[in-house]
């Protein structure tokens, strides 16, 4: 008879995983894969890359399970790893972009466009794409806060703990992110009206 891990706490799952019980890892994935994927996708905007980064975050988290503090929520811990993966991805992308622009013009046709694919579907999908594009233009520290508070619906305290900043800083960044997003969305509306 096997143990139903859905009733286990994260602390119990960590103990089982550290003891080599592979089904504990599957339970962590069942619980947290979707929210971590949404967090990453909201930060980087590319669902395919987000799936890869989600896997990387869990692999890194499972490899570092010995350093996990069981007094803290596992979801917060794995989300912090996921945000670090997003930051690493953004740095790698910036380097690739730099080298792509440095290529001679005759080889420019080999460089794939990094812009979003055209979306000819309904107006709500167009609006969603417009909002996502504007969010990607936010500074990473502002985007992280607006994603955690507005998309993932974390509390101010949870967001502060995850980002290792004060709750007041969360509040300030959220305000700035909303104002900047409003400005960016206003710019794209004005361009669309031209």
PDB file of C-alpha atoms in Angstrom:
ATOM      1  CA  UNK A   1       0.000   0.000   0.000  1.00  0.00           C
ATOM      2  CA  UNK A   2       1.423   3.392  -0.960  1.00  0.00           C
ATOM      3  CA  UNK A   3       1.174   6.582   1.010  1.00  0.00           C
ATOM      4  CA  UNK A   4      -1.123   9.320  -0.370  1.00  0.00           C
ATOM      5  CA  UNK A   5       1.314  12.225  -0.502  1.00  0.00           C
ATOM      6  CA  UNK A   6      -1.362  14.796  -1.217  1.00  0.00           C
ATOM      7  CA  UNK A   7      -2.001  14.906   2.545  1.00  0.00           C
ATOM      8  CA  UNK A   8       1.662  15.414   3.427  1.00  0.00           C
ATOM      9  CA  UNK A   9       2.976  18.822   4.369  1.00  0.00           C
ATOM     10  CA  UNK A  10       5.843  20.327   2.401  1.00  0.00           C
ATOM     11  CA  UNK A  11       8.104  19.606   5.382  1.00  0.00           C
ATOM     12  CA  UNK A  12       7.136  15.920   5.269  1.00  0.00           C
ATOM     13  CA  UNK A  13       7.661  15.810   1.503  1.00  0.00           C
ATOM     14  CA  UNK A  14      11.129  17.302   1.890  1.00  0.00           C
ATOM     15  CA  UNK A  15      12.002  14.639   4.459  1.00  0.00           C
ATOM     16  CA  UNK A  16      10.780  11.925   2.087  1.00  0.00           C
ATOM     17  CA  UNK A  17      12.686  13.428  -0.853  1.00  0.00           C
ATOM     18  CA  UNK A  18      15.872  13.702   1.200  1.00  0.00           C
ATOM     19  CA  UNK A  19      15.391  10.010   2.094  1.00  0.00           C
ATOM     20  CA  UNK A  20      15.385   9.193  -1.635  1.00  0.00           C
ATOM     21  CA  UNK A  21      11.639   8.717  -2.135  1.00  0.00           C
ATOM     22  CA  UNK A  22      11.116   9.673  -5.798  1.00  0.00           C
ATOM     23  CA  UNK A  23       7.335  10.004  -5.429  1.00  0.00           C
ATOM     24  CA  UNK A  24       7.908  13.013  -3.142  1.00  0.00           C
ATOM     25  CA  UNK A  25       9.465  14.887  -6.075  1.00  0.00           C
ATOM     26  CA  UNK A  26       6.444  14.062  -8.239  1.00  0.00           C
ATOM     27  CA  UNK A  27       4.155  15.453  -5.541  1.00  0.00           C
ATOM     28  CA  UNK A  28       6.133  18.711  -5.422  1.00  0.00           C
ATOM     29  CA  UNK A  29       5.757  18.986  -9.190  1.00  0.00           C
ATOM     30  CA  UNK A  30       2.032  18.276  -8.960  1.00  0.00           C
ATOM     31  CA  UNK A  31       1.605  21.023  -6.362  1.00  0.00           C
ATOM     32  CA  UNK A  32       3.841  23.751  -7.689  1.00  0.00           C
ATOM     33  CA  UNK A  33       4.672  23.239 -11.370  1.00  0.00           C
ATOM     34  CA  UNK A  34       1.711  25.261 -12.680  1.00  0.00           C
ATOM     35  CA  UNK A  35       2.154  28.341 -10.424  1.00  0.00           C
ATOM     36  CA  UNK A  36       5.908  28.371 -11.055  1.00  0.00           C
ATOM     37  CA  UNK A  37       5.329  28.100 -14.806  1.00  0.00           C
ATOM     38  CA  UNK A  38       2.867  31.044 -14.671  1.00  0.00           C
ATOM     39  CA  UNK A  39       5.353  33.088 -12.648  1.00  0.00           C
ATOM     40  CA  UNK A  40       8.143  32.464 -15.156  1.00  0.00           C
ATOM     41  CA  UNK A  41       5.928  32.947 -18.228  1.00  0.00           C
ATOM     42  CA  UNK A  42       4.685  36.246 -16.830  1.00  0.00           C
ATOM     43  CA  UNK A  43       8.269  37.374 -16.296  1.00  0.00           C
ATOM     44  CA  UNK A  44       9.765  36.382 -19.635  1.00  0.00           C
ATOM     45  CA  UNK A  45       6.731  36.295 -21.940  1.00  0.00           C
ATOM     46  CA  UNK A  46       7.701  33.168 -23.881  1.00  0.00           C
ATOM     47  CA  UNK A  47       5.707  30.019 -22.977  1.00  0.00           C
ATOM     48  CA  UNK A  48       8.215  27.617 -24.543  1.00  0.00           C
ATOM     49  CA  UNK A  49      11.160  29.175 -22.751  1.00  0.00           C
ATOM     50  CA  UNK A  50       9.039  29.327 -19.581  1.00  0.00           C
ATOM     51  CA  UNK A  51       8.503  25.562 -19.697  1.00  0.00           C
ATOM     52  CA  UNK A  52      12.253  25.003 -20.015  1.00  0.00           C
ATOM     53  CA  UNK A  53      13.003  27.423 -17.175  1.00  0.00           C
ATOM     54  CA  UNK A  54      10.336  25.779 -15.001  1.00  0.00           C
ATOM     55  CA  UNK A  55      12.109  22.465 -15.439  1.00  0.00           C
ATOM     56  CA  UNK A  56      15.467  24.088 -14.720  1.00  0.00           C
ATOM     57  CA  UNK A  57      14.081  25.685 -11.554  1.00  0.00           C
ATOM     58  CA  UNK A  58      12.795  22.371 -10.221  1.00  0.00           C
ATOM     59  CA  UNK A  59      15.990  20.523 -11.132  1.00  0.00           C
ATOM     60  CA  UNK A  60      18.026  23.193  -9.326  1.00  0.00           C
ATOM     61  CA  UNK A  61      15.632  23.177  -6.376  1.00  0.00           C
ATOM     62  CA  UNK A  62      15.702  19.415  -6.022  1.00  0.00           C
ATOM     63  CA  UNK A  63      19.496  19.399  -6.273  1.00  0.00           C
ATOM     64  CA  UNK A  64      19.666  22.012  -3.482  1.00  0.00           C
ATOM     65  CA  UNK A  65      17.055  20.393  -1.242  1.00  0.00           C
ATOM     66  CA  UNK A  66      19.710  19.921   1.429  1.00  0.00           C
ATOM     67  CA  UNK A  67      19.833  23.719   1.846  1.00  0.00           C
ATOM     68  CA  UNK A  68      16.045  24.149   2.039  1.00  0.00           C
ATOM     69  CA  UNK A  69      14.829  25.658   5.337  1.00  0.00           C
ATOM     70  CA  UNK A  70      11.734  23.643   6.285  1.00  0.00           C
ATOM     71  CA  UNK A  71      10.465  26.543   8.407  1.00  0.00           C
ATOM     72  CA  UNK A  72       9.749  28.500   5.226  1.00  0.00           C
ATOM     73  CA  UNK A  73       7.099  27.688   2.603  1.00  0.00           C
ATOM     74  CA  UNK A  74       8.452  25.483  -0.184  1.00  0.00           C
ATOM     75  CA  UNK A  75       6.547  27.475  -2.803  1.00  0.00           C
ATOM     76  CA  UNK A  76       8.321  30.671  -1.773  1.00  0.00           C
ATOM     77  CA  UNK A  77      11.680  28.897  -1.915  1.00  0.00           C
ATOM     78  CA  UNK A  78      11.122  27.362  -5.358  1.00  0.00           C
ATOM     79  CA  UNK A  79       9.664  30.657  -6.651  1.00  0.00           C
ATOM     80  CA  UNK A  80      12.861  32.449  -5.601  1.00  0.00           C
ATOM     81  CA  UNK A  81      14.875  29.893  -7.565  1.00  0.00           C
ATOM     82  CA  UNK A  82      12.522  30.413 -10.527  1.00  0.00           C
ATOM     83  CA  UNK A  83      13.009  34.193 -10.433  1.00  0.00           C
ATOM     84  CA  UNK A  84      16.763  33.677 -10.408  1.00  0.00           C
ATOM     85  CA  UNK A  85      16.392  31.459 -13.486  1.00  0.00           C
ATOM     86  CA  UNK A  86      14.415  34.300 -15.152  1.00  0.00           C
ATOM     87  CA  UNK A  87      17.197  36.756 -14.353  1.00  0.00           C
ATOM     88  CA  UNK A  88      19.837  34.380 -15.716  1.00  0.00           C
ATOM     89  CA  UNK A  89      17.756  33.874 -18.869  1.00  0.00           C
ATOM     90  CA  UNK A  90      17.425  37.646 -19.367  1.00  0.00           C
ATOM     91  CA  UNK A  91      21.194  38.102 -19.013  1.00  0.00           C
ATOM     92  CA  UNK A  92      21.900  35.299 -21.509  1.00  0.00           C
ATOM     93  CA  UNK A  93      19.354  36.763 -23.919  1.00  0.00           C
ATOM     94  CA  UNK A  94      20.953  40.214 -23.669  1.00  0.00           C
ATOM     95  CA  UNK A  95      24.352  38.715 -24.488  1.00  0.00           C
ATOM     96  CA  UNK A  96      22.928  36.749 -27.445  1.00  0.00           C
ATOM     97  CA  UNK A  97      21.157  39.870 -28.676  1.00  0.00           C
ATOM     98  CA  UNK A  98      24.371  41.872 -28.478  1.00  0.00           C
ATOM     99  CA  UNK A  99      26.288  39.305 -30.510  1.00  0.00           C
ATOM    100  CA  UNK A 100      23.448  38.942 -33.001  1.00  0.00           C
ATOM    101  CA  UNK A 101      23.519  42.683 -33.650  1.00  0.00           C
ATOM    102  CA  UNK A 102      27.305  42.510 -34.019  1.00  0.00           C
ATOM    103  CA  UNK A 103      27.071  40.061 -36.940  1.00  0.00           C
ATOM    104  CA  UNK A 104      27.956  41.335 -40.399  1.00  0.00           C
ATOM    105  CA  UNK A 105      24.960  42.441 -42.460  1.00  0.00           C
ATOM    106  CA  UNK A 106      25.407  39.640 -44.992  1.00  0.00           C
ATOM    107  CA  UNK A 107      24.675  37.075 -42.274  1.00  0.00           C
ATOM    108  CA  UNK A 108      21.769  38.999 -40.752  1.00  0.00           C
ATOM    109  CA  UNK A 109      19.210  36.768 -42.492  1.00  0.00           C
ATOM    110  CA  UNK A 110      20.372  33.905 -40.212  1.00  0.00           C
ATOM    111  CA  UNK A 111      19.330  35.748 -37.058  1.00  0.00           C
ATOM    112  CA  UNK A 112      15.810  34.911 -35.940  1.00  0.00           C
ATOM    113  CA  UNK A 113      13.521  37.737 -34.941  1.00  0.00           C
ATOM    114  CA  UNK A 114      13.010  38.004 -31.207  1.00  0.00           C
ATOM    115  CA  UNK A 115       9.730  39.909 -31.566  1.00  0.00           C
ATOM    116  CA  UNK A 116       6.404  38.307 -30.756  1.00  0.00           C
ATOM    117  CA  UNK A 117       4.715  36.263 -33.446  1.00  0.00           C
ATOM    118  CA  UNK A 118       1.781  37.995 -35.164  1.00  0.00           C
ATOM    119  CA  UNK A 119      -1.537  37.280 -33.509  1.00  0.00           C
ATOM    120  CA  UNK A 120      -4.566  37.646 -35.754  1.00  0.00           C
ATOM    121  CA  UNK A 121      -7.138  36.366 -33.261  1.00  0.00           C
ATOM    122  CA  UNK A 122      -9.839  38.144 -31.247  1.00  0.00           C
ATOM    123  CA  UNK A 123      -9.465  41.631 -29.768  1.00  0.00           C
ATOM    124  CA  UNK A 124      -9.084  40.317 -26.212  1.00  0.00           C
ATOM    125  CA  UNK A 125      -6.051  38.269 -27.281  1.00  0.00           C
ATOM    126  CA  UNK A 126      -4.622  41.375 -28.933  1.00  0.00           C
ATOM    127  CA  UNK A 127      -5.142  43.341 -25.739  1.00  0.00           C
ATOM    128  CA  UNK A 128      -3.542  40.573 -23.677  1.00  0.00           C
ATOM    129  CA  UNK A 129      -0.539  40.595 -26.001  1.00  0.00           C
ATOM    130  CA  UNK A 130      -0.338  44.385 -25.690  1.00  0.00           C
ATOM    131  CA  UNK A 131      -0.359  44.169 -21.884  1.00  0.00           C
ATOM    132  CA  UNK A 132       2.244  41.380 -21.877  1.00  0.00           C
ATOM    133  CA  UNK A 133       4.475  43.395 -24.191  1.00  0.00           C
ATOM    134  CA  UNK A 134       4.160  46.429 -21.947  1.00  0.00           C
ATOM    135  CA  UNK A 135       4.951  44.308 -18.887  1.00  0.00           C
ATOM    136  CA  UNK A 136       8.085  43.010 -20.562  1.00  0.00           C
ATOM    137  CA  UNK A 137       9.223  46.624 -21.005  1.00  0.00           C
ATOM    138  CA  UNK A 138       9.086  47.195 -17.237  1.00  0.00           C
ATOM    139  CA  UNK A 139      12.311  47.044 -15.262  1.00  0.00           C
ATOM    140  CA  UNK A 140      12.711  43.513 -13.834  1.00  0.00           C
ATOM    141  CA  UNK A 141      12.253  44.634 -10.220  1.00  0.00           C
ATOM    142  CA  UNK A 142       8.939  46.313 -11.126  1.00  0.00           C
ATOM    143  CA  UNK A 143       7.778  43.442 -13.330  1.00  0.00           C
ATOM    144  CA  UNK A 144       8.485  40.881 -10.589  1.00  0.00           C
ATOM    145  CA  UNK A 145       6.349  42.766  -8.069  1.00  0.00           C
ATOM    146  CA  UNK A 146       3.424  43.314 -10.432  1.00  0.00           C
ATOM    147  CA  UNK A 147       3.496  39.655 -11.499  1.00  0.00           C
ATOM    148  CA  UNK A 148       3.632  38.338  -7.945  1.00  0.00           C
ATOM    149  CA  UNK A 149       0.951  40.686  -6.602  1.00  0.00           C
ATOM    150  CA  UNK A 150      -1.288  41.095  -9.650  1.00  0.00           C
ATOM    151  CA  UNK A 151      -0.960  37.833 -11.547  1.00  0.00           C
ATOM    152  CA  UNK A 152       0.001  35.291  -8.895  1.00  0.00           C
ATOM    153  CA  UNK A 153      -2.098  37.060  -6.250  1.00  0.00           C
ATOM    154  CA  UNK A 154       0.512  36.791  -3.498  1.00  0.00           C
ATOM    155  CA  UNK A 155       0.060  38.978  -0.460  1.00  0.00           C
ATOM    156  CA  UNK A 156       2.339  41.922   0.156  1.00  0.00           C
ATOM    157  CA  UNK A 157       4.083  39.964   2.935  1.00  0.00           C
ATOM    158  CA  UNK A 158       4.568  36.887   0.732  1.00  0.00           C
ATOM    159  CA  UNK A 159       5.936  39.033  -2.080  1.00  0.00           C
ATOM    160  CA  UNK A 160       8.328  40.774   0.300  1.00  0.00           C
ATOM    161  CA  UNK A 161       9.576  37.462   1.645  1.00  0.00           C
ATOM    162  CA  UNK A 162      10.006  35.967  -1.800  1.00  0.00           C
ATOM    163  CA  UNK A 163      11.942  38.957  -3.150  1.00  0.00           C
ATOM    164  CA  UNK A 164      13.760  39.514   0.163  1.00  0.00           C
ATOM    165  CA  UNK A 165      12.688  43.147   0.386  1.00  0.00           C
ATOM    166  CA  UNK A 166      10.502  45.069   2.822  1.00  0.00           C
ATOM    167  CA  UNK A 167       6.733  45.261   2.491  1.00  0.00           C
ATOM    168  CA  UNK A 168       7.064  49.031   2.029  1.00  0.00           C
ATOM    169  CA  UNK A 169       9.408  48.420  -0.908  1.00  0.00           C
ATOM    170  CA  UNK A 170       6.834  46.044  -2.391  1.00  0.00           C
ATOM    171  CA  UNK A 171       4.186  48.737  -2.051  1.00  0.00           C
ATOM    172  CA  UNK A 172       6.418  51.367  -3.645  1.00  0.00           C
ATOM    173  CA  UNK A 173       7.489  49.137  -6.530  1.00  0.00           C
ATOM    174  CA  UNK A 174       3.898  48.062  -7.152  1.00  0.00           C
ATOM    175  CA  UNK A 175       2.791  51.685  -7.353  1.00  0.00           C
ATOM    176  CA  UNK A 176       5.658  52.530  -9.732  1.00  0.00           C
ATOM    177  CA  UNK A 177       4.972  49.433 -11.841  1.00  0.00           C
ATOM    178  CA  UNK A 178       1.303  50.321 -12.209  1.00  0.00           C
ATOM    179  CA  UNK A 179       2.092  53.925 -13.152  1.00  0.00           C
ATOM    180  CA  UNK A 180       4.738  52.867 -15.655  1.00  0.00           C
ATOM    181  CA  UNK A 181       2.434  50.208 -17.114  1.00  0.00           C
ATOM    182  CA  UNK A 182      -0.334  52.784 -17.457  1.00  0.00           C
ATOM    183  CA  UNK A 183       2.066  55.074 -19.314  1.00  0.00           C
ATOM    184  CA  UNK A 184       3.305  52.262 -21.569  1.00  0.00           C
ATOM    185  CA  UNK A 185      -0.222  51.145 -22.399  1.00  0.00           C
ATOM    186  CA  UNK A 186      -1.177  54.754 -23.111  1.00  0.00           C
ATOM    187  CA  UNK A 187       1.752  55.026 -25.546  1.00  0.00           C
ATOM    188  CA  UNK A 188       0.732  51.910 -27.439  1.00  0.00           C
ATOM    189  CA  UNK A 189      -2.913  53.093 -27.589  1.00  0.00           C
ATOM    190  CA  UNK A 190      -1.785  56.442 -28.983  1.00  0.00           C
ATOM    191  CA  UNK A 191       0.412  54.722 -31.592  1.00  0.00           C
ATOM    192  CA  UNK A 192      -2.461  52.442 -32.561  1.00  0.00           C
ATOM    193  CA  UNK A 193      -4.728  55.469 -33.096  1.00  0.00           C
ATOM    194  CA  UNK A 194      -2.258  57.101 -35.512  1.00  0.00           C
TER     195      UNK A 194
END
